Amino acid sequence: MLIELPVLWIIIIDFVLWFIIHMSIAYLATILPDKYINVNSNWFQEKSWEKGGFFYEDYFHIKKWKELLPDGSALFKKGFRKKRMTSVNEEYFNKFILEVSRAEMAHWIVILFSPVFFIWNYWWAGLIMIVYAFIANLPCILAQRYNRIRFRRILSKMN
């Protein structure tokens, strides 16, 4: 802990800062021009261990819970809703792939902010903040990766 604060202030700062981080990153990701998101980068490509999305079905039973996740894009005017498909054409599928890539990127960036909490938290509370960041964001990341794999498969069959 670099800055010592009363426990009540630490708790308040933790809650407020997490809210600000989540909302700021989500908003910035939403307004980021499409040209800055390379859906073909290695980061967004399917990995061999993902096995066409079956990894997420077999080990995480993703189909049972992914619909329960909130769709943060609904919070912003420019947001692209991913909860339900609204079209079945190639252009929509490409846009969907772009938007799940944008969402995955945003969730990873939120996780990257977790070490900042060590500045005013006890070391063990800083670890809790890192654990929280992963617990809050990994389900969304898994869903984005799973959906991107599925949409790419459908798109390749369309072509």
mmCIF file of C-alpha atoms in Angstrom:
data_model
loop_
_atom_site.group_PDB
_atom_site.id
_atom_site.type_symbol
_atom_site.label_atom_id
_atom_site.label_comp_id
_atom_site.label_asym_id
_atom_site.label_seq_id
_atom_site.Cartn_x
_atom_site.Cartn_y
_atom_site.Cartn_z
ATOM 1 C CA MET A 1 0.000 0.000 0.000
ATOM 2 C CA LEU A 2 1.557 3.239 -1.152
ATOM 3 C CA ILE A 3 -1.229 5.491 0.090
ATOM 4 C CA GLU A 4 -2.785 4.887 3.494
ATOM 5 C CA LEU A 5 -6.472 5.627 3.747
ATOM 6 C CA PRO A 6 -9.241 4.742 6.191
ATOM 7 C CA VAL A 7 -10.869 1.403 5.318
ATOM 8 C CA LEU A 8 -14.222 3.023 4.514
ATOM 9 C CA TRP A 9 -12.540 5.306 1.957
ATOM 10 C CA ILE A 10 -10.678 2.366 0.456
ATOM 11 C CA ILE A 11 -13.949 0.509 -0.063
ATOM 12 C CA ILE A 12 -15.663 3.561 -1.555
ATOM 13 C CA ILE A 13 -12.731 4.272 -3.886
ATOM 14 C CA ASP A 14 -12.593 0.622 -4.979
ATOM 15 C CA PHE A 15 -16.281 0.544 -5.918
ATOM 16 C CA VAL A 16 -16.300 3.942 -7.601
ATOM 17 C CA LEU A 17 -13.076 3.327 -9.505
ATOM 18 C CA TRP A 18 -14.193 -0.081 -10.785
ATOM 19 C CA PHE A 19 -17.398 1.522 -12.056
ATOM 20 C CA ILE A 20 -15.431 4.302 -13.760
ATOM 21 C CA ILE A 21 -12.972 1.834 -15.308
ATOM 22 C CA HIS A 22 -15.718 -0.456 -16.624
ATOM 23 C CA MET A 23 -17.814 2.376 -18.064
ATOM 24 C CA SER A 24 -14.887 4.362 -19.483
ATOM 25 C CA ILE A 25 -13.308 1.410 -21.261
ATOM 26 C CA ALA A 26 -16.696 0.275 -22.559
ATOM 27 C CA TYR A 27 -17.464 3.752 -23.884
ATOM 28 C CA LEU A 28 -14.023 4.242 -25.437
ATOM 29 C CA ALA A 29 -14.218 0.826 -27.086
ATOM 30 C CA THR A 30 -17.656 1.708 -28.441
ATOM 31 C CA ILE A 31 -16.494 4.924 -30.088
ATOM 32 C CA LEU A 32 -13.193 3.488 -31.332
ATOM 33 C CA PRO A 33 -13.316 3.570 -35.148
ATOM 34 C CA ASP A 34 -13.686 0.137 -36.730
ATOM 35 C CA LYS A 35 -10.447 0.537 -38.675
ATOM 36 C CA TYR A 36 -8.455 0.231 -35.430
ATOM 37 C CA ILE A 37 -9.772 -3.251 -34.667
ATOM 38 C CA ASN A 38 -8.037 -5.898 -36.720
ATOM 39 C CA VAL A 39 -10.311 -8.930 -36.500
ATOM 40 C CA ASN A 40 -7.715 -10.908 -38.430
ATOM 41 C CA SER A 41 -4.943 -10.329 -35.885
ATOM 42 C CA ASN A 42 -3.499 -13.352 -34.176
ATOM 43 C CA TRP A 43 -5.160 -12.288 -30.917
ATOM 44 C CA PHE A 44 -8.646 -12.732 -32.370
ATOM 45 C CA GLN A 45 -7.943 -15.883 -34.363
ATOM 46 C CA GLU A 46 -9.264 -19.233 -33.231
ATOM 47 C CA LYS A 47 -6.642 -21.248 -31.384
ATOM 48 C CA SER A 48 -6.284 -24.995 -31.954
ATOM 49 C CA TRP A 49 -7.235 -25.724 -28.332
ATOM 50 C CA GLU A 50 -10.590 -23.970 -28.845
ATOM 51 C CA LYS A 51 -11.583 -26.814 -31.198
ATOM 52 C CA GLY A 52 -14.145 -24.893 -33.191
ATOM 53 C CA GLY A 53 -15.822 -23.592 -30.024
ATOM 54 C CA PHE A 54 -16.399 -27.055 -28.577
ATOM 55 C CA PHE A 55 -13.824 -26.326 -25.859
ATOM 56 C CA TYR A 56 -16.210 -23.708 -24.456
ATOM 57 C CA GLU A 57 -19.173 -26.055 -24.730
ATOM 58 C CA ASP A 58 -17.416 -29.071 -23.199
ATOM 59 C CA TYR A 59 -15.508 -27.406 -20.363
ATOM 60 C CA PHE A 60 -17.554 -24.311 -19.564
ATOM 61 C CA HIS A 61 -21.051 -25.388 -20.710
ATOM 62 C CA ILE A 62 -21.271 -21.946 -22.251
ATOM 63 C CA LYS A 63 -24.618 -22.495 -23.959
ATOM 64 C CA LYS A 64 -26.287 -22.776 -20.544
ATOM 65 C CA TRP A 65 -25.207 -19.377 -19.216
ATOM 66 C CA LYS A 66 -23.997 -17.055 -21.961
ATOM 67 C CA GLU A 67 -27.490 -15.613 -22.458
ATOM 68 C CA LEU A 68 -27.432 -14.467 -18.823
ATOM 69 C CA LEU A 69 -24.515 -12.110 -19.454
ATOM 70 C CA PRO A 70 -25.379 -8.432 -19.773
ATOM 71 C CA ASP A 71 -24.915 -6.739 -23.126
ATOM 72 C CA GLY A 72 -23.023 -3.571 -22.230
ATOM 73 C CA SER A 73 -23.506 -2.120 -25.694
ATOM 74 C CA ALA A 74 -27.092 -1.296 -24.722
ATOM 75 C CA LEU A 75 -25.705 1.445 -22.454
ATOM 76 C CA PHE A 76 -24.350 3.517 -25.323
ATOM 77 C CA LYS A 77 -26.033 5.111 -28.306
ATOM 78 C CA LYS A 78 -23.419 3.769 -30.751
ATOM 79 C CA GLY A 79 -23.395 0.315 -29.166
ATOM 80 C CA PHE A 80 -23.952 -2.778 -31.324
ATOM 81 C CA ARG A 81 -26.255 -5.175 -29.528
ATOM 82 C CA LYS A 82 -25.005 -8.730 -29.532
ATOM 83 C CA LYS A 83 -27.654 -10.393 -27.386
ATOM 84 C CA ARG A 84 -29.843 -11.393 -30.326
ATOM 85 C CA MET A 85 -29.169 -11.702 -34.038
ATOM 86 C CA THR A 86 -31.063 -9.163 -36.098
ATOM 87 C CA SER A 87 -30.033 -10.322 -39.563
ATOM 88 C CA VAL A 88 -28.567 -13.310 -41.375
ATOM 89 C CA ASN A 89 -26.550 -11.714 -44.143
ATOM 90 C CA GLU A 90 -22.799 -11.623 -44.663
ATOM 91 C CA GLU A 91 -22.470 -7.915 -43.828
ATOM 92 C CA TYR A 92 -24.194 -8.396 -40.473
ATOM 93 C CA PHE A 93 -22.027 -11.420 -39.634
ATOM 94 C CA ASN A 94 -18.850 -9.464 -40.419
ATOM 95 C CA LYS A 95 -20.085 -6.596 -38.224
ATOM 96 C CA PHE A 96 -20.905 -9.065 -35.443
ATOM 97 C CA ILE A 97 -17.377 -10.518 -35.617
ATOM 98 C CA LEU A 98 -15.947 -6.996 -35.417
ATOM 99 C CA GLU A 99 -18.124 -6.134 -32.413
ATOM 100 C CA VAL A 100 -17.346 -9.270 -30.399
ATOM 101 C CA SER A 101 -13.665 -8.571 -31.065
ATOM 102 C CA ARG A 102 -14.172 -5.002 -29.802
ATOM 103 C CA ALA A 103 -15.942 -6.318 -26.702
ATOM 104 C CA GLU A 104 -13.256 -8.911 -25.971
ATOM 105 C CA MET A 105 -10.558 -6.246 -26.286
ATOM 106 C CA ALA A 106 -12.430 -3.990 -23.857
ATOM 107 C CA HIS A 107 -12.743 -6.746 -21.247
ATOM 108 C CA TRP A 108 -9.028 -7.552 -21.448
ATOM 109 C CA ILE A 109 -8.195 -3.859 -21.018
ATOM 110 C CA VAL A 110 -10.384 -3.662 -17.899
ATOM 111 C CA ILE A 111 -8.421 -6.570 -16.406
ATOM 112 C CA LEU A 112 -5.156 -4.742 -17.136
ATOM 113 C CA PHE A 113 -6.244 -1.941 -14.786
ATOM 114 C CA SER A 114 -6.524 -4.230 -11.736
ATOM 115 C CA PRO A 115 -2.934 -3.758 -10.441
ATOM 116 C CA VAL A 116 -3.619 -0.048 -9.857
ATOM 117 C CA PHE A 117 -5.638 -1.047 -6.781
ATOM 118 C CA PHE A 118 -2.434 -2.030 -4.978
ATOM 119 C CA ILE A 119 -1.686 1.688 -4.572
ATOM 120 C CA TRP A 120 -4.182 2.195 -1.702
ATOM 121 C CA ASN A 121 -5.258 -1.357 -0.826
ATOM 122 C CA TYR A 122 -3.508 -3.843 1.403
ATOM 123 C CA TRP A 123 -1.615 -6.420 -0.660
ATOM 124 C CA TRP A 124 -4.272 -9.084 -0.030
ATOM 125 C CA ALA A 125 -7.041 -6.691 -1.086
ATOM 126 C CA GLY A 126 -5.057 -5.903 -4.239
ATOM 127 C CA LEU A 127 -5.056 -9.620 -5.009
ATOM 128 C CA ILE A 128 -8.819 -9.674 -4.454
ATOM 129 C CA MET A 129 -9.141 -6.850 -6.980
ATOM 130 C CA ILE A 130 -7.234 -8.897 -9.560
ATOM 131 C CA VAL A 131 -9.408 -11.928 -8.851
ATOM 132 C CA TYR A 132 -12.512 -9.737 -9.163
ATOM 133 C CA ALA A 133 -11.296 -8.392 -12.507
ATOM 134 C CA PHE A 134 -10.932 -11.905 -13.879
ATOM 135 C CA ILE A 135 -14.223 -13.173 -12.420
ATOM 136 C CA ALA A 136 -16.129 -10.174 -13.785
ATOM 137 C CA ASN A 137 -14.561 -10.215 -17.251
ATOM 138 C CA LEU A 138 -13.607 -13.778 -18.173
ATOM 139 C CA PRO A 139 -17.176 -15.013 -18.722
ATOM 140 C CA CYS A 140 -17.676 -12.168 -21.199
ATOM 141 C CA ILE A 141 -14.361 -12.891 -22.909
ATOM 142 C CA LEU A 142 -15.245 -16.577 -23.217
ATOM 143 C CA ALA A 143 -18.634 -15.708 -24.721
ATOM 144 C CA GLN A 144 -17.054 -13.277 -27.214
ATOM 145 C CA ARG A 145 -14.488 -15.840 -28.337
ATOM 146 C CA TYR A 146 -17.115 -18.564 -28.607
ATOM 147 C CA ASN A 147 -19.488 -16.377 -30.634
ATOM 148 C CA ARG A 148 -16.720 -15.184 -32.954
ATOM 149 C CA ILE A 149 -15.733 -18.789 -33.729
ATOM 150 C CA ARG A 150 -19.366 -19.703 -34.439
ATOM 151 C CA PHE A 151 -19.965 -16.693 -36.660
ATOM 152 C CA ARG A 152 -16.781 -17.277 -38.622
ATOM 153 C CA ARG A 153 -17.828 -20.872 -39.211
ATOM 154 C CA ILE A 154 -21.264 -19.767 -40.461
ATOM 155 C CA LEU A 155 -19.664 -17.089 -42.618
ATOM 156 C CA SER A 156 -17.271 -19.579 -44.204
ATOM 157 C CA LYS A 157 -20.218 -21.863 -45.035
ATOM 158 C CA MET A 158 -22.044 -18.915 -46.623
ATOM 159 C CA ASN A 159 -19.037 -18.285 -48.860
#
